[in-house]
mmCIF file of C-alpha atoms in Angstrom:
data_model
loop_
_atom_site.group_PDB
_atom_site.id
_atom_site.type_symbol
_atom_site.label_atom_id
_atom_site.label_comp_id
_atom_site.label_asym_id
_atom_site.label_seq_id
_atom_site.Cartn_x
_atom_site.Cartn_y
_atom_site.Cartn_z
ATOM 1 C CA VAL A 1 98.310 94.588 82.646
ATOM 2 C CA ILE A 2 100.388 92.198 84.746
ATOM 3 C CA LEU A 3 104.182 92.261 85.067
ATOM 4 C CA SER A 4 105.753 88.835 85.547
ATOM 5 C CA ARG A 5 108.824 86.753 84.815
ATOM 6 C CA LYS A 6 106.795 84.513 82.481
ATOM 7 C CA PRO A 7 104.367 86.870 80.701
ATOM 8 C CA THR A 8 103.077 84.313 78.193
ATOM 9 C CA VAL A 9 102.047 81.894 80.930
ATOM 10 C CA THR A 10 100.621 84.757 82.996
ATOM 11 C CA ALA A 11 98.549 85.975 80.038
ATOM 12 C CA LEU A 12 97.227 82.479 79.315
ATOM 13 C CA LEU A 13 96.244 81.830 82.922
ATOM 14 C CA SER A 14 94.838 85.275 83.686
ATOM 15 C CA GLU A 15 93.320 86.107 80.282
ATOM 16 C CA ARG A 16 94.871 89.550 80.669
ATOM 17 C CA LYS A 17 97.736 91.316 78.951
ATOM 18 C CA ALA A 18 101.072 90.548 80.591
ATOM 19 C CA VAL A 19 104.546 91.988 80.110
ATOM 20 C CA GLY A 20 107.942 90.685 81.150
ATOM 21 C CA ILE A 21 110.322 91.970 83.774
ATOM 22 C CA PRO A 22 113.072 94.128 82.272
ATOM 23 C CA PHE A 23 116.365 92.354 82.989
ATOM 24 C CA THR A 24 118.155 95.383 84.363
ATOM 25 C CA ALA A 25 119.552 96.344 87.746
ATOM 26 C CA ASP A 26 118.242 99.877 87.105
ATOM 27 C CA THR A 27 115.215 99.901 89.412
ATOM 28 C CA GLU A 28 113.997 103.214 87.993
ATOM 29 C CA ALA A 29 113.930 101.671 84.499
ATOM 30 C CA ILE A 30 111.714 98.912 85.866
ATOM 31 C CA TRP A 31 109.333 101.480 87.365
ATOM 32 C CA ALA A 32 109.349 103.397 84.081
ATOM 33 C CA LYS A 33 108.290 100.181 82.293
ATOM 34 C CA ILE A 34 105.534 99.646 84.864
ATOM 35 C CA ALA A 35 104.227 103.160 84.237
ATOM 36 C CA GLN A 36 104.656 102.991 80.448
ATOM 37 C CA GLU A 37 102.782 99.686 80.133
ATOM 38 C CA GLY A 38 100.052 100.655 82.592
ATOM 39 C CA VAL A 39 100.859 97.724 84.884
ATOM 40 C CA SER A 40 98.246 97.207 87.596
ATOM 41 C CA HIS A 41 99.651 94.036 89.199
ATOM 42 C CA VAL A 42 103.066 92.449 89.714
ATOM 43 C CA VAL A 43 103.713 88.726 90.167
ATOM 44 C CA MET A 44 106.463 88.116 92.709
ATOM 45 C CA ASP A 45 107.498 84.496 92.390
ATOM 46 C CA GLY A 46 109.865 82.529 94.539
ATOM 47 C CA ILE A 47 110.870 80.339 91.613
ATOM 48 C CA PHE A 48 112.926 82.360 89.140
ATOM 49 C CA GLN A 49 116.170 84.016 90.204
ATOM 50 C CA GLU A 50 115.569 86.904 87.769
ATOM 51 C CA THR A 51 112.563 87.976 89.830
ATOM 52 C CA GLN A 52 114.731 88.168 92.930
ATOM 53 C CA ARG A 53 117.637 89.820 91.095
ATOM 54 C CA TYR A 54 115.742 92.510 89.180
ATOM 55 C CA LEU A 55 112.177 92.969 90.398
ATOM 56 C CA LEU A 56 112.606 92.525 94.149
ATOM 57 C CA PRO A 57 115.059 95.472 94.498
ATOM 58 C CA ALA A 58 112.666 97.714 92.549
ATOM 59 C CA ILE A 59 109.828 96.825 94.922
ATOM 60 C CA GLN A 60 112.068 97.189 97.976
ATOM 61 C CA ASN A 61 113.271 100.632 96.825
ATOM 62 C CA HIS A 62 109.676 101.895 96.456
ATOM 63 C CA PRO A 63 107.367 99.932 98.777
ATOM 64 C CA ASP A 64 105.034 102.939 98.776
ATOM 65 C CA ARG A 65 104.171 102.228 95.120
ATOM 66 C CA VAL A 66 102.505 98.873 95.806
ATOM 67 C CA GLU A 67 99.738 97.647 98.055
ATOM 68 C CA PRO A 68 100.328 94.615 100.268
ATOM 69 C CA GLU A 69 99.907 91.242 98.619
ATOM 70 C CA VAL A 70 96.436 90.636 97.269
ATOM 71 C CA TRP A 71 96.919 86.913 96.542
ATOM 72 C CA ARG A 72 99.399 84.225 97.553
ATOM 73 C CA PHE A 73 100.091 80.646 96.500
ATOM 74 C CA GLY A 74 103.154 79.135 98.158
ATOM 75 C CA PRO A 75 106.199 81.311 97.435
ATOM 76 C CA THR A 76 104.355 83.284 94.730
ATOM 77 C CA PHE A 77 102.263 86.345 95.460
ATOM 78 C CA LEU A 78 100.559 89.167 93.623
ATOM 79 C CA LEU A 79 101.040 92.859 94.407
ATOM 80 C CA LYS A 80 98.739 95.641 93.263
ATOM 81 C CA VAL A 81 100.497 98.704 91.870
ATOM 82 C CA LYS A 82 99.119 101.941 93.286
ATOM 83 C CA SER A 83 97.756 104.411 90.787
ATOM 84 C CA MET A 84 100.572 106.397 89.233
ATOM 85 C CA ASP A 85 101.282 108.741 86.368
ATOM 86 C CA ARG A 86 101.433 106.405 83.362
ATOM 87 C CA LYS A 87 103.698 108.792 81.463
ATOM 88 C CA GLY A 88 106.514 108.348 83.928
ATOM 89 C CA VAL A 89 107.323 107.766 87.544
#
């Protein structure tokens, strides 16, 4: 499962399930969504301001929960989420 700003496009291009970024400043709610949905990868794009506003702080608050970028294309990169309890963070 991939978390991204544009989950429909992500799902079409990756042929994997994708879910959208929760539009909340509550970084723990974002991590709860990641755990609940079983997210394995996160798309960090340099295009949409919502990614910078909501997802970036969640990643910055818990850098230990992701592995360094596994793929990059211009300002967009993919992070792998470290294995975590899928019932909660």
